[in-house]
PDB file of C-alpha atoms in Angstrom:
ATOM      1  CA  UNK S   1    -106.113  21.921 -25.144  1.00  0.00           C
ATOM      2  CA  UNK S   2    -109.040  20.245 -25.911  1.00  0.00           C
ATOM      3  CA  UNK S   3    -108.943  16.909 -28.004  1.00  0.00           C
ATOM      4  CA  UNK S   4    -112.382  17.770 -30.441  1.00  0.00           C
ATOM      5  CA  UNK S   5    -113.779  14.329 -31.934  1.00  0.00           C
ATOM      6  CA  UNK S   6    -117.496  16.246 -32.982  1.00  0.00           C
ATOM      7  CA  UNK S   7    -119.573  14.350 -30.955  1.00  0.00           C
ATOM      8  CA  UNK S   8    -121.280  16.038 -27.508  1.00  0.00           C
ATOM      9  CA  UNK S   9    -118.982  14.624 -25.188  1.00  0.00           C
ATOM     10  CA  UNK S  10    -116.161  16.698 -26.514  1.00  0.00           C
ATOM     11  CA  UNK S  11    -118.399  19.918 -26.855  1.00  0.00           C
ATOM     12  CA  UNK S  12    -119.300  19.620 -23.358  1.00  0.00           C
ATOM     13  CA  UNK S  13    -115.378  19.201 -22.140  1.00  0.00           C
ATOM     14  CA  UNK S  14    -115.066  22.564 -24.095  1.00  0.00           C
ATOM     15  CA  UNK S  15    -117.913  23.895 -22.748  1.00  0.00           C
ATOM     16  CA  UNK S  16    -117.432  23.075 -19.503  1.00  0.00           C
ATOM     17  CA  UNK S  17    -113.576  24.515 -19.526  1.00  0.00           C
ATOM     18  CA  UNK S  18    -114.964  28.258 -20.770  1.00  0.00           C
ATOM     19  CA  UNK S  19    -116.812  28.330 -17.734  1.00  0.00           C
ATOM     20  CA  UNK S  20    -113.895  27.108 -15.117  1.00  0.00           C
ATOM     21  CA  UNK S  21    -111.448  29.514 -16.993  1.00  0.00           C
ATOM     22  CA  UNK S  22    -114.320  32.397 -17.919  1.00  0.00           C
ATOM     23  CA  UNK S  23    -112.408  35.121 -15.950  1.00  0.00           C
ATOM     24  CA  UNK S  24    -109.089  34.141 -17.075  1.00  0.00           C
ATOM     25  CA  UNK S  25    -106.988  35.571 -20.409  1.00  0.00           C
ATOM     26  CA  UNK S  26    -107.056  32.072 -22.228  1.00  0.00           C
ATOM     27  CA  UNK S  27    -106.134  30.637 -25.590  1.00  0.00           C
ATOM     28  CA  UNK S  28    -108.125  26.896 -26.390  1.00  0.00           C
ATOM     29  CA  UNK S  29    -106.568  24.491 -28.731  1.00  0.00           C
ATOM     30  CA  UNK S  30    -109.260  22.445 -30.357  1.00  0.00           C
ATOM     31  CA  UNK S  31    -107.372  19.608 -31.532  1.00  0.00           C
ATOM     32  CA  UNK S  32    -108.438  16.791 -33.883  1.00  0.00           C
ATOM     33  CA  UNK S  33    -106.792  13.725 -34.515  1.00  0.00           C
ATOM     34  CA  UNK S  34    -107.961  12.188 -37.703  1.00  0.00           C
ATOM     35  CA  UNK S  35    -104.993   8.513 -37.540  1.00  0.00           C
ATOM     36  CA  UNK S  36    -105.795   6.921 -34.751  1.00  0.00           C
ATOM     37  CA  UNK S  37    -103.601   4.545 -35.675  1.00  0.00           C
ATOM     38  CA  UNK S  38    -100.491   4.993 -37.369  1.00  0.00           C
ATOM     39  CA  UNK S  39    -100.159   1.473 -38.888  1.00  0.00           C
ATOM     40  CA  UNK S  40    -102.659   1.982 -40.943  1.00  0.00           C
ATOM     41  CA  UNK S  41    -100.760   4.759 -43.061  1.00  0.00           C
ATOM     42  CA  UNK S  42     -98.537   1.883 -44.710  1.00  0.00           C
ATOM     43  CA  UNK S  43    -102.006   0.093 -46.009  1.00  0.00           C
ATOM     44  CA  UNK S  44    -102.871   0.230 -49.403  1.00  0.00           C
ATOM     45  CA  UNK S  45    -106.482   0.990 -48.230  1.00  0.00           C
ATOM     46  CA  UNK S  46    -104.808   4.525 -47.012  1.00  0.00           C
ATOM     47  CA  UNK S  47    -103.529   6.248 -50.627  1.00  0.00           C
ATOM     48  CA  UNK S  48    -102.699   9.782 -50.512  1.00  0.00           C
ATOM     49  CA  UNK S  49    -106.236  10.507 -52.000  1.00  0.00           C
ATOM     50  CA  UNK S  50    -107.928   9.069 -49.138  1.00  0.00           C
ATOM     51  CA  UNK S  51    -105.445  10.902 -46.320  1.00  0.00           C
ATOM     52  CA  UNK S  52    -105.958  14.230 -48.636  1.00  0.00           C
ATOM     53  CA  UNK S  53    -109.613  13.301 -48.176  1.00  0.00           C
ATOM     54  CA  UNK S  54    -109.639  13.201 -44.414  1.00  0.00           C
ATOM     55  CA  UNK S  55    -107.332  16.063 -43.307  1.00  0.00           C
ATOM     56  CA  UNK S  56    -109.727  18.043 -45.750  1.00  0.00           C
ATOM     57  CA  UNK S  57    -112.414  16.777 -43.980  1.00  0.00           C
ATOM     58  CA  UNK S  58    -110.685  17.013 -40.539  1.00  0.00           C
ATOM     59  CA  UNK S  59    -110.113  20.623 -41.408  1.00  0.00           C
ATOM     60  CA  UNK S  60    -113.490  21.326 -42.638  1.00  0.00           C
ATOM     61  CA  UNK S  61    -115.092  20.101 -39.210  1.00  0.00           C
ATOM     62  CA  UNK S  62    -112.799  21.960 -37.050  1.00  0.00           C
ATOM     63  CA  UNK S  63    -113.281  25.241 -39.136  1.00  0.00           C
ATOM     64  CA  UNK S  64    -117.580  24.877 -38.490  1.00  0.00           C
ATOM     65  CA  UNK S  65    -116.944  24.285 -35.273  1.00  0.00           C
ATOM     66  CA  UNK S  66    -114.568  27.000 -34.798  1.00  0.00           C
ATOM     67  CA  UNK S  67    -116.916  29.967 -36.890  1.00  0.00           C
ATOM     68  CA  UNK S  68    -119.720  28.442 -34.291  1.00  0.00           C
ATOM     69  CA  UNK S  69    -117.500  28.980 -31.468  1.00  0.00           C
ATOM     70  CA  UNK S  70    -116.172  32.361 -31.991  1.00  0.00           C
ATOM     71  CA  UNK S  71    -119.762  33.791 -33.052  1.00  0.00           C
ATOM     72  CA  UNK S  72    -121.189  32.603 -29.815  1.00  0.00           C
ATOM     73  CA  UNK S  73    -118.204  33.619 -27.946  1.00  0.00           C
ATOM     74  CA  UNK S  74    -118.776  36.860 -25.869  1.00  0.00           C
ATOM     75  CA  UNK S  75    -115.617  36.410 -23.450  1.00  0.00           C
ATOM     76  CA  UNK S  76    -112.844  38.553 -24.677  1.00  0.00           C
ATOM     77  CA  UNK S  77    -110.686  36.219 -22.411  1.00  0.00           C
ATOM     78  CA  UNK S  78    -111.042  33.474 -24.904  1.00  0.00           C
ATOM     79  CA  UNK S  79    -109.848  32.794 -28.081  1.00  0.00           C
ATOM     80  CA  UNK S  80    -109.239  29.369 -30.116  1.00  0.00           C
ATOM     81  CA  UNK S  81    -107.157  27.913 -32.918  1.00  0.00           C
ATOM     82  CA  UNK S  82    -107.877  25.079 -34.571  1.00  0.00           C
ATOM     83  CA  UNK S  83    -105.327  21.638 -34.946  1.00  0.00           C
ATOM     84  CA  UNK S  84    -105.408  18.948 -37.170  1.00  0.00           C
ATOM     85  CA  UNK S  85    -103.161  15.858 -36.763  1.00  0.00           C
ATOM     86  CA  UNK S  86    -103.070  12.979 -39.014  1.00  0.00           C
ATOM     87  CA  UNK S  87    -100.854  10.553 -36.054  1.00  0.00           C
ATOM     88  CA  UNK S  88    -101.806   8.926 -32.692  1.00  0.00           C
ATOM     89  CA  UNK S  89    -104.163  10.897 -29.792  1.00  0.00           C
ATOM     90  CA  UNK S  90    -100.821  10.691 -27.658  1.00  0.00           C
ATOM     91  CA  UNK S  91     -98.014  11.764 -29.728  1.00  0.00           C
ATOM     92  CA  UNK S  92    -100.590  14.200 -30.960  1.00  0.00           C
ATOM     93  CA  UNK S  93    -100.858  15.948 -27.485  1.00  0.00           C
ATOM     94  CA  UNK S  94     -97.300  15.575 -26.761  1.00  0.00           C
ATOM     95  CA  UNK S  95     -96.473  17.426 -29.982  1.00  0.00           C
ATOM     96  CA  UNK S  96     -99.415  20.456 -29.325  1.00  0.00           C
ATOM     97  CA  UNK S  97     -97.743  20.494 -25.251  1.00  0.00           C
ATOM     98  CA  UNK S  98     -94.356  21.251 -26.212  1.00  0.00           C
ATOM     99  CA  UNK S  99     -94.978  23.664 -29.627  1.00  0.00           C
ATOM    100  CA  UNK S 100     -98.201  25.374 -28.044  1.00  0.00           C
ATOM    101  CA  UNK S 101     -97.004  26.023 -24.395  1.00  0.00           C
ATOM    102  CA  UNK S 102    -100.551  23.854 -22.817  1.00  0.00           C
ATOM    103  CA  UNK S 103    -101.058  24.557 -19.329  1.00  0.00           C
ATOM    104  CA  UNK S 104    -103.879  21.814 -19.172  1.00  0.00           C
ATOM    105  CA  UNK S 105    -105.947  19.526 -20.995  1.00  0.00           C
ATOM    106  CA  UNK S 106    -110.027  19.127 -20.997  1.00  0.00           C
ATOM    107  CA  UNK S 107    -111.787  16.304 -22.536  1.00  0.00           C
ATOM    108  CA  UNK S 108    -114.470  13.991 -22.089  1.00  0.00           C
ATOM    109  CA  UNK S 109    -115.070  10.670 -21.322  1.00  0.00           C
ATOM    110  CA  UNK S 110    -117.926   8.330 -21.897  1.00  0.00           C
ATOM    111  CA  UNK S 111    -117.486   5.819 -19.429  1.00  0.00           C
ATOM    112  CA  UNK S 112    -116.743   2.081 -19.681  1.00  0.00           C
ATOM    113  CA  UNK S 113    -119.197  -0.616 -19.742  1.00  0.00           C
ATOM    114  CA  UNK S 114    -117.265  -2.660 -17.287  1.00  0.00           C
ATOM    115  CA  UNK S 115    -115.479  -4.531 -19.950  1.00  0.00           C
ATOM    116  CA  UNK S 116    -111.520  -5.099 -19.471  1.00  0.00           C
ATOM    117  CA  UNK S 117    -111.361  -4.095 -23.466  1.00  0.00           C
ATOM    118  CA  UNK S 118    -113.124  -0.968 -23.138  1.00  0.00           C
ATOM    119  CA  UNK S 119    -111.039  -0.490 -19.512  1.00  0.00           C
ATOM    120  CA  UNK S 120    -107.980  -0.479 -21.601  1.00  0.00           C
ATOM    121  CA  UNK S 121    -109.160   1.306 -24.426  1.00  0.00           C
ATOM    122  CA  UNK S 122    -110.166   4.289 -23.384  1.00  0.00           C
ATOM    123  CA  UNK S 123    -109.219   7.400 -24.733  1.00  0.00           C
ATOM    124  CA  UNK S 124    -109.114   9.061 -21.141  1.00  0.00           C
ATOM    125  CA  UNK S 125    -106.749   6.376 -20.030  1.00  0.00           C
ATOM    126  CA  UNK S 126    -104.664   6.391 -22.531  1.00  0.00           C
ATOM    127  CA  UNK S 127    -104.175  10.131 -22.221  1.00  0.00           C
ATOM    128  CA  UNK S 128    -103.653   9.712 -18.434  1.00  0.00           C
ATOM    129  CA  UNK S 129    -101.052   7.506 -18.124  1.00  0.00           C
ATOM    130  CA  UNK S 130     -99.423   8.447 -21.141  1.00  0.00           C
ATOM    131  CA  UNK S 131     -99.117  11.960 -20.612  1.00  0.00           C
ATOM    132  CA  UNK S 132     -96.693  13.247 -18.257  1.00  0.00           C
ATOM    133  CA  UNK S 133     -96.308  16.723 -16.558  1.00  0.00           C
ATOM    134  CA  UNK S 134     -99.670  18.259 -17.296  1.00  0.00           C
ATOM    135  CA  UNK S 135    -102.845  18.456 -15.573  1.00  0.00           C
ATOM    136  CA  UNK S 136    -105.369  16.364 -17.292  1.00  0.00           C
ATOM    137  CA  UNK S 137    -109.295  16.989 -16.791  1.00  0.00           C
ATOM    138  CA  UNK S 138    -111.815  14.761 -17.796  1.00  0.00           C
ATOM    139  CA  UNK S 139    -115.578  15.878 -17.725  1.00  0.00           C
ATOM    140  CA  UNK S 140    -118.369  13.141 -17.530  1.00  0.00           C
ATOM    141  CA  UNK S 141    -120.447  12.975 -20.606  1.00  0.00           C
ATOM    142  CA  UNK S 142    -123.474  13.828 -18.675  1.00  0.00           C
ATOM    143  CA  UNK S 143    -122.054  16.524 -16.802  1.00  0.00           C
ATOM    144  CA  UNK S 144    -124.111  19.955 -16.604  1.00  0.00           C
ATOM    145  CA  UNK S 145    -121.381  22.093 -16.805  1.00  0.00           C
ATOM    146  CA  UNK S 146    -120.652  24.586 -13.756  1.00  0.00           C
ATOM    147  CA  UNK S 147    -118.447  26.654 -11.377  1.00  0.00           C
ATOM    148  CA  UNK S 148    -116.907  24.615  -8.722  1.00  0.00           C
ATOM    149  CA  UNK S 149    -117.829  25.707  -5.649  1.00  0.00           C
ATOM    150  CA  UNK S 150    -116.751  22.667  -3.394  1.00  0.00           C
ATOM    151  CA  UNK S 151    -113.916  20.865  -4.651  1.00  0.00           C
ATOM    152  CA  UNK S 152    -113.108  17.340  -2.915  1.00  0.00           C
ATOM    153  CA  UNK S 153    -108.949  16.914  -2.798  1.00  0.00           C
ATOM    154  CA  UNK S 154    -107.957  13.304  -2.208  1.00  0.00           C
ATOM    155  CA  UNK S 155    -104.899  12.701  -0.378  1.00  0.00           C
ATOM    156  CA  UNK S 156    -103.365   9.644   2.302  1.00  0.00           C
ATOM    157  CA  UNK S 157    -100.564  12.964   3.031  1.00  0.00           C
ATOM    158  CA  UNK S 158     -98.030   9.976   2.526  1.00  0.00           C
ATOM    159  CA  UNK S 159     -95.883  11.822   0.137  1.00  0.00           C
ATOM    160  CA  UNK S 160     -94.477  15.658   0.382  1.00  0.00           C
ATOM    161  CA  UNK S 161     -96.582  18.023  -1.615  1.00  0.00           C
ATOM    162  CA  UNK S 162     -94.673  20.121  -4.026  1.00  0.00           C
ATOM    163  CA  UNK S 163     -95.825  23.632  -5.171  1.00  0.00           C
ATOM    164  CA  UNK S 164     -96.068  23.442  -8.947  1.00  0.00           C
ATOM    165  CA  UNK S 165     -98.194  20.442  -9.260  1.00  0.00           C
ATOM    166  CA  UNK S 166    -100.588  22.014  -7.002  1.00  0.00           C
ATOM    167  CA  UNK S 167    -100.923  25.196  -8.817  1.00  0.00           C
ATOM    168  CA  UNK S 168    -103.433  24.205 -11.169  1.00  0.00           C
ATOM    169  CA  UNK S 169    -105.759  23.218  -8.499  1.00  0.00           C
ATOM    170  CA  UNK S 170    -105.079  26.550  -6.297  1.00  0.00           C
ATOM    171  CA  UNK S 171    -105.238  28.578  -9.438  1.00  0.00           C
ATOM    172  CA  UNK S 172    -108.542  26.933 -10.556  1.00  0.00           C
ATOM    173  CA  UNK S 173    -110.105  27.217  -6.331  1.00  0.00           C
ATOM    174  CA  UNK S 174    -108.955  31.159  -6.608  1.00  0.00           C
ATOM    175  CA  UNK S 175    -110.468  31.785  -9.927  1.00  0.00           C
ATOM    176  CA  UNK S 176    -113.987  30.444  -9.009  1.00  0.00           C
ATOM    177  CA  UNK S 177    -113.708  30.909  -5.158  1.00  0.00           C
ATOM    178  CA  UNK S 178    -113.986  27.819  -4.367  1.00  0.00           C
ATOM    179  CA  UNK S 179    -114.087  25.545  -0.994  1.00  0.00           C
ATOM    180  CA  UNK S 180    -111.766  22.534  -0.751  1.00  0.00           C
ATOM    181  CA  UNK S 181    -112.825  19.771   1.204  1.00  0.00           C
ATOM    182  CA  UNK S 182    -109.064  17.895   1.818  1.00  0.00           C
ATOM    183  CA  UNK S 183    -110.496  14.067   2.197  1.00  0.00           C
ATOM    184  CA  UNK S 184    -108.100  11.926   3.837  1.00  0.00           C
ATOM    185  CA  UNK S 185    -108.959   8.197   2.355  1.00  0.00           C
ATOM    186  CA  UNK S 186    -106.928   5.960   4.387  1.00  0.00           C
ATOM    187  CA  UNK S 187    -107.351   2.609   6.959  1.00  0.00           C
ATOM    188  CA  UNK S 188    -105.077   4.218   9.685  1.00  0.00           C
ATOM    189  CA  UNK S 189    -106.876   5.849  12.430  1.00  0.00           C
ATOM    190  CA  UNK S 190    -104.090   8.193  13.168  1.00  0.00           C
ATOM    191  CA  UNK S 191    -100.866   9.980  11.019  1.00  0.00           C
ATOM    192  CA  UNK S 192     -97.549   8.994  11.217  1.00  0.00           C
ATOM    193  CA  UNK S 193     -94.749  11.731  11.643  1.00  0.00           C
ATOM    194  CA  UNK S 194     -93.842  12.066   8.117  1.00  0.00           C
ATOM    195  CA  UNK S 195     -97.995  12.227   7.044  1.00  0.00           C
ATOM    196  CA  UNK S 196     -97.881  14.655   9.736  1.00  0.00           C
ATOM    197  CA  UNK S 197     -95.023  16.808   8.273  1.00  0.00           C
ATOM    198  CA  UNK S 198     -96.825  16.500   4.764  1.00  0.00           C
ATOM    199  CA  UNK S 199     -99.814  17.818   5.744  1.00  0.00           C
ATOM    200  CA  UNK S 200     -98.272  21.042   7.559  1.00  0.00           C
ATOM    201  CA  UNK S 201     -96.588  21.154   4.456  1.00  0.00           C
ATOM    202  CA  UNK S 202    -100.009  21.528   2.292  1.00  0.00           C
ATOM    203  CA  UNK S 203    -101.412  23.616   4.775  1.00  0.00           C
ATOM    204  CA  UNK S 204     -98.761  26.512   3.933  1.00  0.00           C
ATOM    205  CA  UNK S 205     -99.307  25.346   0.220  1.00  0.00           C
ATOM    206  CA  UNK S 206    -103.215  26.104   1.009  1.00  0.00           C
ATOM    207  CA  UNK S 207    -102.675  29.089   3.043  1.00  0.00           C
ATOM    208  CA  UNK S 208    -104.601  31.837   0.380  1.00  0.00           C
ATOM    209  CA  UNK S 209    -107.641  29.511   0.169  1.00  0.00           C
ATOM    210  CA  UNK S 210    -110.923  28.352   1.573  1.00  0.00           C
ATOM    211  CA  UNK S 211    -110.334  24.689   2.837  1.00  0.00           C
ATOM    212  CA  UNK S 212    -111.167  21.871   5.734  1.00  0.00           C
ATOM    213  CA  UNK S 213    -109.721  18.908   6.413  1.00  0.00           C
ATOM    214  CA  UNK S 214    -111.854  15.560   6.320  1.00  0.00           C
ATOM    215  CA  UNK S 215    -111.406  12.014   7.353  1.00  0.00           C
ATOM    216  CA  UNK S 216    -112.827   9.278   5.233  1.00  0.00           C
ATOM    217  CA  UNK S 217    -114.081   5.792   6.380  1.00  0.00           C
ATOM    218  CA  UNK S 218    -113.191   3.147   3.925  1.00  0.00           C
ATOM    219  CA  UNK S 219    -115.521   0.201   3.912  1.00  0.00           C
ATOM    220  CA  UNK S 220    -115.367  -1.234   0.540  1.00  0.00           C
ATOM    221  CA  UNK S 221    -112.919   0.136  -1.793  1.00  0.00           C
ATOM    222  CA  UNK S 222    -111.374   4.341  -1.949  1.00  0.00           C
ATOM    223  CA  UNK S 223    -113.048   4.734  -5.029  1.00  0.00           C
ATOM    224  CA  UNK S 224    -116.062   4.160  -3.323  1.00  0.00           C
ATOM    225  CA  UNK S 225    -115.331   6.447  -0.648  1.00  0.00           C
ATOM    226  CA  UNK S 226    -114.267   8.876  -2.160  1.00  0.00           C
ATOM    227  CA  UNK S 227    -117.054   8.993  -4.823  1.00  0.00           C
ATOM    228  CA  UNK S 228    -120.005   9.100  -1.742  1.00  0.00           C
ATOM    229  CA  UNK S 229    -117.832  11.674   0.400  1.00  0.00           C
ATOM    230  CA  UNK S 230    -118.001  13.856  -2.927  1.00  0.00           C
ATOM    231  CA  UNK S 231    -121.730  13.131  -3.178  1.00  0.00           C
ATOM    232  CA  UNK S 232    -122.368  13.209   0.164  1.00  0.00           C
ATOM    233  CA  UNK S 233    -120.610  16.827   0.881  1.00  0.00           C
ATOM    234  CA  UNK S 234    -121.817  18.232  -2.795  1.00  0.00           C
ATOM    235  CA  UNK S 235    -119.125  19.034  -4.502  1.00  0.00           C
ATOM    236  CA  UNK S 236    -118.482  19.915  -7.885  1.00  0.00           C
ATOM    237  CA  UNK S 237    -115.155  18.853  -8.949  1.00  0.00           C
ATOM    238  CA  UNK S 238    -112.739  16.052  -7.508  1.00  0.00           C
ATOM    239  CA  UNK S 239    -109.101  16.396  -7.169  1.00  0.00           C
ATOM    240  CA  UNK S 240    -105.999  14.020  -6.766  1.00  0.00           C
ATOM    241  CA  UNK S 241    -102.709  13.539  -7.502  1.00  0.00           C
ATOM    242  CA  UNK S 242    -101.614  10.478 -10.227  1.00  0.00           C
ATOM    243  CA  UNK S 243     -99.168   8.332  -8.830  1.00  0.00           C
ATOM    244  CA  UNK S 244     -97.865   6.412 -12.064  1.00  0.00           C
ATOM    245  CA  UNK S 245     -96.624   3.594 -10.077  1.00  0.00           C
ATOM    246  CA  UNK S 246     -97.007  -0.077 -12.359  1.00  0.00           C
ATOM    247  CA  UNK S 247    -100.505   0.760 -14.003  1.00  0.00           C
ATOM    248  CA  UNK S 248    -101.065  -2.769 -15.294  1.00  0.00           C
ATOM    249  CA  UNK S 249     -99.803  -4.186 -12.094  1.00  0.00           C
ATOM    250  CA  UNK S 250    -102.450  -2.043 -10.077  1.00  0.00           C
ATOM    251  CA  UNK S 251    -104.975  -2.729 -13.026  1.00  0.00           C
ATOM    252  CA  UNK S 252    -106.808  -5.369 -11.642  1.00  0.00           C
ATOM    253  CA  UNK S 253    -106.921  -4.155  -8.275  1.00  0.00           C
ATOM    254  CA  UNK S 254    -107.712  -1.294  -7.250  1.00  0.00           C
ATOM    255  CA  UNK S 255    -107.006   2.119  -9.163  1.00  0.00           C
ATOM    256  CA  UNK S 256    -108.928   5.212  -7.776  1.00  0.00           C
ATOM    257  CA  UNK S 257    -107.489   7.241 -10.702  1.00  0.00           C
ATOM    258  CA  UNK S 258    -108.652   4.984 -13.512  1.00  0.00           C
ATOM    259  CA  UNK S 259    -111.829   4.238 -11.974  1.00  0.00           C
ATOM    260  CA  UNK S 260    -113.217   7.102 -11.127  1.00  0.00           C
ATOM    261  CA  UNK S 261    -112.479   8.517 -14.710  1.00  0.00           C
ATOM    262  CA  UNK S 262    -115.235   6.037 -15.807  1.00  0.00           C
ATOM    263  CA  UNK S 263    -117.760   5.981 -13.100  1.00  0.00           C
ATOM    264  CA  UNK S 264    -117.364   9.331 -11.302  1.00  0.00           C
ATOM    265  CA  UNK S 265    -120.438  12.139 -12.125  1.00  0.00           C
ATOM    266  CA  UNK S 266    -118.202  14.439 -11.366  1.00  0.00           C
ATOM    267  CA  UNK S 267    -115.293  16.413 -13.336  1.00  0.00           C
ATOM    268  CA  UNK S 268    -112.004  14.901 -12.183  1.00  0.00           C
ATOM    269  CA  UNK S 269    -109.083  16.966 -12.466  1.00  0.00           C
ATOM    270  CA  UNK S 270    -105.584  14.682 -12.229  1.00  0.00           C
ATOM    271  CA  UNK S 271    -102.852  16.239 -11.357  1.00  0.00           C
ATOM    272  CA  UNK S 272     -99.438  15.491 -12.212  1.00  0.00           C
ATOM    273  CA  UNK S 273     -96.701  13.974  -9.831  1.00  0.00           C
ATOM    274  CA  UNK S 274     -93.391  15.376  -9.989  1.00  0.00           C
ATOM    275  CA  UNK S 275     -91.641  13.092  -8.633  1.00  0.00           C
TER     276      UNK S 275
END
């Protein structure tokens, strides 16, 4: 699914997921959300004319776009449908998961201008810690879209690893045969016995792929490691599990998840944790 607001920074979230998926039998949901905020529908600025008025228009945009789409379109893989929703971006996407099956979910971000309003505000945040049990992937606005070749997986190996919120990142390394760097961001010079069990673990989880374990130094903050490791080693796509543990609470400190959705160049793909 990919949450379509017009502008360039959705296009190239859509763009960008044809290419990661291109050899792969795949149906896109373009999905527009025209009510950001449901309040608004008991106003007497909102009659029926002027909600008849914007789902027509909703519609209208989403059926250009689509026509455009499918005449440029020359993967038989692909096709799209269009979805128009007149309610919040999050109960929007929680509706399309459940009644459309989505396996994951693209979409752009623009970035934050360091503000704690904007922080909050984001669209990309919102969807990320409001959306459970699907892999989200967020695609920097200025992002030339292309095939991952080197893929950067965060991990501190202090929880087990289970299978199926993993599988999106194998399935997306086997699909574009890609490399993962496993970058260990942590203070600790050496595992403990359970981090050792947990990586043994991924390694069996990892066994079909291409991958080498990495240590990274922290000397400011992990976003900051982990963003210069990625630079540093080229990659093309970063990876890491969300732990949803007291978002505001973590808020002002710090949040590699959150963070790097605003400031990383690189696609981020968040994975879900299951437990």
């Amino acid at each position: 699914m990919i949450p379509i607001d017009f502008s360039e920074n959705s296009n190239n979230a859509l763009h960008y997921a044809k290419i990661l998926l291109h050899s792969e039998e795949c149906k896109f949901y373009l999905l527009n959300v025209y009510i950001s905020n449901p309040s608004s529908l008991l106003s007497k600025d909102y009659s029926d004319s002027v909600l008849t008025e914007m789902s027509d228009e909703s519609e209208k945009n989403l059926s250009l776009l689509l026509h455009k789409i499918n005449k440029e379109n020359q993967n038989l893989n692909h096709t799209f449908e269009i979805v128009s929703k007149a309610n919040t971006l999050i109960k929007a996407i929680k509706h399309i998961l459940v009644t459309k099956k989505i396996d994951l979910i693209v979409m752009g971000t623009k970035g934050a201008n360091g503000s704690r309003e904007v922080f909050l505000g984001s669209n990309a945040v919102k969807v990320i810690n409001g959306v459970d049990k699907c892999p989200i992937l967020v695609v920097p606005q200025n992002y030339t879209p292309k095939k991952p070749s080197l893929i950067s997986f965060s991990t501190n190996f202090k929880r087990t690893f289970f299978k199926e919120e993993l599988d999106p990142l194998i399935h997306i390394a086997i699909l574009n045969h890609s490399k993962i760097n496993i970058a260990r961001i942590m203070l600790e010079e050496y595992l403990n016995d359970t981090q050792k069990l947990n990586k043994e673990a991924l390694k069996n989880l990892f066994k079909n792929l291409d991958y080498l374990f990495c240590k990274i130094d922290v000397e400011t903050s992990e976003t900051n490691a982990l963003k210069s490791f990625a630079t540093q080693t080229e990659s093309d796509l970063i990876a890491l599990v969300h732990h949803k543990h007291s978002f505001f609470q973590k808020l002002m400190e710090e949040d590699v998840v959150d963070k790097l959705t605003f400031n990383s160049p690189l696609p981020i793909l968040i994975l879900s944790e299951l437990n």
